[in-house]
Amino acid sequence: MVVNPRQGGRISNIVAVISLVGLALSVYALHVETTKESNKNYKAFCDLGASISCSKVFTSKYGKGFGLIAPIFGERSSLNQPNSIYGIIFYCIQICLAFKHTLSVTRIVLAMSLFSCIGSFYLAFILTFVLHDFCLVCVSTYIVNAVISFLNFKRMSIARRQELSKKKA
């Protein structure tokens, strides 16, 4: 079923813009991580102190494969990529699918965005209770993921209402 793009269009525009913010944050995170790995003296803009350091977080064992891939598949696994790579892929998909107004696509982007929130909760836990750090870029991406999930939930509500109204007609 095709969702009326007029009703979901404004939300789609906001999803695309917020996803661009997430994409920019992820690209910056990748830059910080790769630069820090090649230059130990590099100080990122987001490194504000000993316990407020994004480069410390990005270069930790949790900065690649969410800290889960290496123990399962090995450190050299092609799946053990920087978390920012997964973010870049996620935000690009959200942008590309933001303007596809079908119920099935809406379900997919909602499921993806909810999964990103689960990942955000996990990483926030690691950030707070394991690394004992505060990462401005990380927290910003958690907020971006929550906003995208909320907006995709709104898109799903619109799509369901339209589906019900078509069945009644």
PDB file of C-alpha atoms in Angstrom:
ATOM      1  CA  MET A   1       0.000   0.000   0.000  1.00  0.00           C
ATOM      2  CA  VAL A   2       1.281   3.461  -0.903  1.00  0.00           C
ATOM      3  CA  VAL A   3       1.086   6.020   1.858  1.00  0.00           C
ATOM      4  CA  ASN A   4      -0.153   9.482   0.908  1.00  0.00           C
ATOM      5  CA  PRO A   5       3.119  11.431   0.571  1.00  0.00           C
ATOM      6  CA  ARG A   6       1.427  14.728   1.486  1.00  0.00           C
ATOM      7  CA  GLN A   7       0.628  13.542   5.011  1.00  0.00           C
ATOM      8  CA  GLY A   8       3.971  11.838   5.627  1.00  0.00           C
ATOM      9  CA  GLY A   9       6.029  14.232   3.503  1.00  0.00           C
ATOM     10  CA  ARG A  10       6.760  16.788   6.169  1.00  0.00           C
ATOM     11  CA  ILE A  11       7.844  14.080   8.600  1.00  0.00           C
ATOM     12  CA  SER A  12       9.957  12.509   5.840  1.00  0.00           C
ATOM     13  CA  ASN A  13      11.728  15.824   5.289  1.00  0.00           C
ATOM     14  CA  ILE A  14      12.516  16.088   8.994  1.00  0.00           C
ATOM     15  CA  VAL A  15      13.736  12.464   9.091  1.00  0.00           C
ATOM     16  CA  ALA A  16      16.060  13.217   6.166  1.00  0.00           C
ATOM     17  CA  VAL A  17      17.449  16.366   7.818  1.00  0.00           C
ATOM     18  CA  ILE A  18      17.933  14.683  11.203  1.00  0.00           C
ATOM     19  CA  SER A  19      19.562  11.731   9.432  1.00  0.00           C
ATOM     20  CA  LEU A  20      21.962  14.152   7.738  1.00  0.00           C
ATOM     21  CA  VAL A  21      22.931  15.383  11.209  1.00  0.00           C
ATOM     22  CA  GLY A  22      23.513  11.771  12.271  1.00  0.00           C
ATOM     23  CA  LEU A  23      25.519  11.157   9.117  1.00  0.00           C
ATOM     24  CA  ALA A  24      27.715  14.187   9.819  1.00  0.00           C
ATOM     25  CA  LEU A  25      28.263  13.027  13.415  1.00  0.00           C
ATOM     26  CA  SER A  26      29.198   9.539  12.213  1.00  0.00           C
ATOM     27  CA  VAL A  27      31.621  10.851   9.595  1.00  0.00           C
ATOM     28  CA  TYR A  28      33.224  13.049  12.253  1.00  0.00           C
ATOM     29  CA  ALA A  29      33.455  10.081  14.648  1.00  0.00           C
ATOM     30  CA  LEU A  30      35.153   8.018  11.935  1.00  0.00           C
ATOM     31  CA  HIS A  31      37.580  10.875  11.274  1.00  0.00           C
ATOM     32  CA  VAL A  32      38.435  11.185  14.965  1.00  0.00           C
ATOM     33  CA  GLU A  33      38.916   7.446  15.386  1.00  0.00           C
ATOM     34  CA  THR A  34      41.090   6.916  12.322  1.00  0.00           C
ATOM     35  CA  THR A  35      43.153  10.044  12.991  1.00  0.00           C
ATOM     36  CA  LYS A  36      43.705   9.107  16.650  1.00  0.00           C
ATOM     37  CA  GLU A  37      44.764   5.589  15.678  1.00  0.00           C
ATOM     38  CA  SER A  38      47.406   6.951  13.302  1.00  0.00           C
ATOM     39  CA  ASN A  39      48.456   9.917  15.489  1.00  0.00           C
ATOM     40  CA  LYS A  40      48.375   9.300  19.246  1.00  0.00           C
ATOM     41  CA  ASN A  41      48.957  13.055  19.869  1.00  0.00           C
ATOM     42  CA  TYR A  42      45.800  14.073  17.986  1.00  0.00           C
ATOM     43  CA  LYS A  43      43.315  16.010  20.120  1.00  0.00           C
ATOM     44  CA  ALA A  44      39.786  16.127  18.737  1.00  0.00           C
ATOM     45  CA  PHE A  45      37.436  19.074  19.279  1.00  0.00           C
ATOM     46  CA  CYS A  46      35.245  16.746  21.328  1.00  0.00           C
ATOM     47  CA  ASP A  47      38.083  15.891  23.723  1.00  0.00           C
ATOM     48  CA  LEU A  48      37.369  18.354  26.506  1.00  0.00           C
ATOM     49  CA  GLY A  49      38.987  16.595  29.452  1.00  0.00           C
ATOM     50  CA  ALA A  50      40.014  13.309  31.018  1.00  0.00           C
ATOM     51  CA  SER A  51      36.426  12.115  31.479  1.00  0.00           C
ATOM     52  CA  ILE A  52      34.931  13.980  28.508  1.00  0.00           C
ATOM     53  CA  SER A  53      36.740  12.414  25.582  1.00  0.00           C
ATOM     54  CA  CYS A  54      35.193  11.086  22.411  1.00  0.00           C
ATOM     55  CA  SER A  55      38.504   9.800  21.033  1.00  0.00           C
ATOM     56  CA  LYS A  56      38.970   7.684  24.178  1.00  0.00           C
ATOM     57  CA  VAL A  57      35.540   6.145  23.556  1.00  0.00           C
ATOM     58  CA  PHE A  58      35.981   5.672  19.789  1.00  0.00           C
ATOM     59  CA  THR A  59      39.350   3.934  20.225  1.00  0.00           C
ATOM     60  CA  SER A  60      38.156   1.667  23.054  1.00  0.00           C
ATOM     61  CA  LYS A  61      37.299  -1.975  22.399  1.00  0.00           C
ATOM     62  CA  TYR A  62      33.632  -0.886  22.304  1.00  0.00           C
ATOM     63  CA  GLY A  63      34.332   1.542  19.459  1.00  0.00           C
ATOM     64  CA  LYS A  64      34.475  -1.291  16.920  1.00  0.00           C
ATOM     65  CA  GLY A  65      31.730  -3.810  16.368  1.00  0.00           C
ATOM     66  CA  PHE A  66      30.024  -2.481  19.508  1.00  0.00           C
ATOM     67  CA  GLY A  67      32.547  -4.522  21.506  1.00  0.00           C
ATOM     68  CA  LEU A  68      30.551  -7.610  20.520  1.00  0.00           C
ATOM     69  CA  ILE A  69      31.906  -8.632  17.107  1.00  0.00           C
ATOM     70  CA  ALA A  70      35.581  -9.247  18.029  1.00  0.00           C
ATOM     71  CA  PRO A  71      34.882 -11.781  20.808  1.00  0.00           C
ATOM     72  CA  ILE A  72      32.529 -13.724  18.523  1.00  0.00           C
ATOM     73  CA  PHE A  73      34.115 -13.459  15.053  1.00  0.00           C
ATOM     74  CA  GLY A  74      37.613 -12.248  15.884  1.00  0.00           C
ATOM     75  CA  GLU A  75      39.394  -8.915  15.830  1.00  0.00           C
ATOM     76  CA  ARG A  76      40.195  -9.231  12.112  1.00  0.00           C
ATOM     77  CA  SER A  77      36.625 -10.040  11.029  1.00  0.00           C
ATOM     78  CA  SER A  78      35.274  -7.839   8.258  1.00  0.00           C
ATOM     79  CA  LEU A  79      32.248  -7.256  10.499  1.00  0.00           C
ATOM     80  CA  ASN A  80      34.451  -5.695  13.202  1.00  0.00           C
ATOM     81  CA  GLN A  81      34.224  -2.167  11.812  1.00  0.00           C
ATOM     82  CA  PRO A  82      34.153   1.142  13.680  1.00  0.00           C
ATOM     83  CA  ASN A  83      30.673   1.800  15.064  1.00  0.00           C
ATOM     84  CA  SER A  84      30.618   4.985  12.995  1.00  0.00           C
ATOM     85  CA  ILE A  85      30.632   2.885   9.796  1.00  0.00           C
ATOM     86  CA  TYR A  86      27.423   1.229  10.961  1.00  0.00           C
ATOM     87  CA  GLY A  87      26.056   4.700  11.728  1.00  0.00           C
ATOM     88  CA  ILE A  88      26.968   5.977   8.267  1.00  0.00           C
ATOM     89  CA  ILE A  89      25.182   3.019   6.665  1.00  0.00           C
ATOM     90  CA  PHE A  90      22.138   3.443   8.924  1.00  0.00           C
ATOM     91  CA  TYR A  91      21.750   7.177   8.272  1.00  0.00           C
ATOM     92  CA  CYS A  92      22.239   6.764   4.508  1.00  0.00           C
ATOM     93  CA  ILE A  93      19.481   4.138   4.438  1.00  0.00           C
ATOM     94  CA  GLN A  94      17.203   6.405   6.495  1.00  0.00           C
ATOM     95  CA  ILE A  95      17.822   9.268   4.054  1.00  0.00           C
ATOM     96  CA  CYS A  96      17.259   7.110   0.970  1.00  0.00           C
ATOM     97  CA  LEU A  97      14.066   5.571   2.325  1.00  0.00           C
ATOM     98  CA  ALA A  98      12.650   8.729   3.910  1.00  0.00           C
ATOM     99  CA  PHE A  99      10.809   9.576   0.701  1.00  0.00           C
ATOM    100  CA  LYS A 100       9.532   6.091  -0.064  1.00  0.00           C
ATOM    101  CA  HIS A 101       5.930   6.230   1.058  1.00  0.00           C
ATOM    102  CA  THR A 102       4.892   2.596   1.266  1.00  0.00           C
ATOM    103  CA  LEU A 103       3.728   0.753   4.333  1.00  0.00           C
ATOM    104  CA  SER A 104       6.447  -1.908   3.962  1.00  0.00           C
ATOM    105  CA  VAL A 105       9.229   0.692   3.735  1.00  0.00           C
ATOM    106  CA  THR A 106       7.767   2.535   6.704  1.00  0.00           C
ATOM    107  CA  ARG A 107       7.867  -0.704   8.686  1.00  0.00           C
ATOM    108  CA  ILE A 108      11.502  -1.288   7.693  1.00  0.00           C
ATOM    109  CA  VAL A 109      12.712   2.198   8.679  1.00  0.00           C
ATOM    110  CA  LEU A 110      10.779   2.014  11.943  1.00  0.00           C
ATOM    111  CA  ALA A 111      12.324  -1.364  12.795  1.00  0.00           C
ATOM    112  CA  MET A 112      15.788  -0.082  11.884  1.00  0.00           C
ATOM    113  CA  SER A 113      15.370   3.054  13.964  1.00  0.00           C
ATOM    114  CA  LEU A 114      14.092   1.105  16.973  1.00  0.00           C
ATOM    115  CA  PHE A 115      17.075  -1.226  16.644  1.00  0.00           C
ATOM    116  CA  SER A 116      19.358   1.846  16.586  1.00  0.00           C
ATOM    117  CA  CYS A 117      17.802   2.924  19.889  1.00  0.00           C
ATOM    118  CA  ILE A 118      18.568  -0.463  21.415  1.00  0.00           C
ATOM    119  CA  GLY A 119      22.160  -0.004  20.269  1.00  0.00           C
ATOM    120  CA  SER A 120      22.166   3.507  21.715  1.00  0.00           C
ATOM    121  CA  PHE A 121      20.945   2.260  25.102  1.00  0.00           C
ATOM    122  CA  TYR A 122      23.631  -0.417  25.092  1.00  0.00           C
ATOM    123  CA  LEU A 123      26.384   2.042  24.168  1.00  0.00           C
ATOM    124  CA  ALA A 124      25.117   4.613  26.685  1.00  0.00           C
ATOM    125  CA  PHE A 125      25.364   1.946  29.370  1.00  0.00           C
ATOM    126  CA  ILE A 126      28.937   1.124  28.275  1.00  0.00           C
ATOM    127  CA  LEU A 127      29.813   4.817  28.150  1.00  0.00           C
ATOM    128  CA  THR A 128      28.500   5.491  31.643  1.00  0.00           C
ATOM    129  CA  PHE A 129      29.202   2.348  33.642  1.00  0.00           C
ATOM    130  CA  VAL A 130      32.147   0.700  31.888  1.00  0.00           C
ATOM    131  CA  LEU A 131      34.189   3.517  30.333  1.00  0.00           C
ATOM    132  CA  HIS A 132      33.124   6.159  32.890  1.00  0.00           C
ATOM    133  CA  ASP A 133      33.297   8.798  30.186  1.00  0.00           C
ATOM    134  CA  PHE A 134      31.080  11.391  28.564  1.00  0.00           C
ATOM    135  CA  CYS A 135      31.194  11.623  24.776  1.00  0.00           C
ATOM    136  CA  LEU A 136      29.433  14.596  23.202  1.00  0.00           C
ATOM    137  CA  VAL A 137      29.328  12.984  19.760  1.00  0.00           C
ATOM    138  CA  CYS A 138      27.994   9.718  21.176  1.00  0.00           C
ATOM    139  CA  VAL A 139      25.241  11.359  23.207  1.00  0.00           C
ATOM    140  CA  SER A 140      24.318  13.495  20.194  1.00  0.00           C
ATOM    141  CA  THR A 141      23.886  10.368  18.065  1.00  0.00           C
ATOM    142  CA  TYR A 142      21.746   8.784  20.788  1.00  0.00           C
ATOM    143  CA  ILE A 143      19.471  11.830  20.652  1.00  0.00           C
ATOM    144  CA  VAL A 144      19.408  11.742  16.839  1.00  0.00           C
ATOM    145  CA  ASN A 145      18.441   8.043  16.931  1.00  0.00           C
ATOM    146  CA  ALA A 146      15.641   8.706  19.418  1.00  0.00           C
ATOM    147  CA  VAL A 147      14.253  11.558  17.292  1.00  0.00           C
ATOM    148  CA  ILE A 148      14.403   9.442  14.121  1.00  0.00           C
ATOM    149  CA  SER A 149      12.588   6.610  15.908  1.00  0.00           C
ATOM    150  CA  PHE A 150       9.894   8.968  17.158  1.00  0.00           C
ATOM    151  CA  LEU A 151       9.407  10.424  13.669  1.00  0.00           C
ATOM    152  CA  ASN A 152       9.307   6.977  12.051  1.00  0.00           C
ATOM    153  CA  PHE A 153       6.734   5.948  14.630  1.00  0.00           C
ATOM    154  CA  LYS A 154       4.654   8.985  13.560  1.00  0.00           C
ATOM    155  CA  ARG A 155       5.067   7.911   9.910  1.00  0.00           C
ATOM    156  CA  MET A 156       3.824   4.441  10.833  1.00  0.00           C
ATOM    157  CA  SER A 157       0.792   5.910  12.619  1.00  0.00           C
ATOM    158  CA  ILE A 158      -0.091   7.914   9.516  1.00  0.00           C
ATOM    159  CA  ALA A 159       0.385   4.868   7.282  1.00  0.00           C
ATOM    160  CA  ARG A 160      -1.840   2.714   9.488  1.00  0.00           C
ATOM    161  CA  ARG A 161      -4.571   5.363   9.607  1.00  0.00           C
ATOM    162  CA  GLN A 162      -4.492   5.591   5.827  1.00  0.00           C
ATOM    163  CA  GLU A 163      -4.642   1.822   5.514  1.00  0.00           C
ATOM    164  CA  LEU A 164      -7.679   1.663   7.827  1.00  0.00           C
ATOM    165  CA  SER A 165      -9.457   4.461   5.981  1.00  0.00           C
ATOM    166  CA  LYS A 166      -8.902   2.682   2.643  1.00  0.00           C
ATOM    167  CA  LYS A 167     -10.304  -0.570   4.033  1.00  0.00           C
ATOM    168  CA  LYS A 168     -13.415   1.259   5.259  1.00  0.00           C
ATOM    169  CA  ALA A 169     -13.944   2.940   1.888  1.00  0.00           C
TER     170      ALA A 169
END
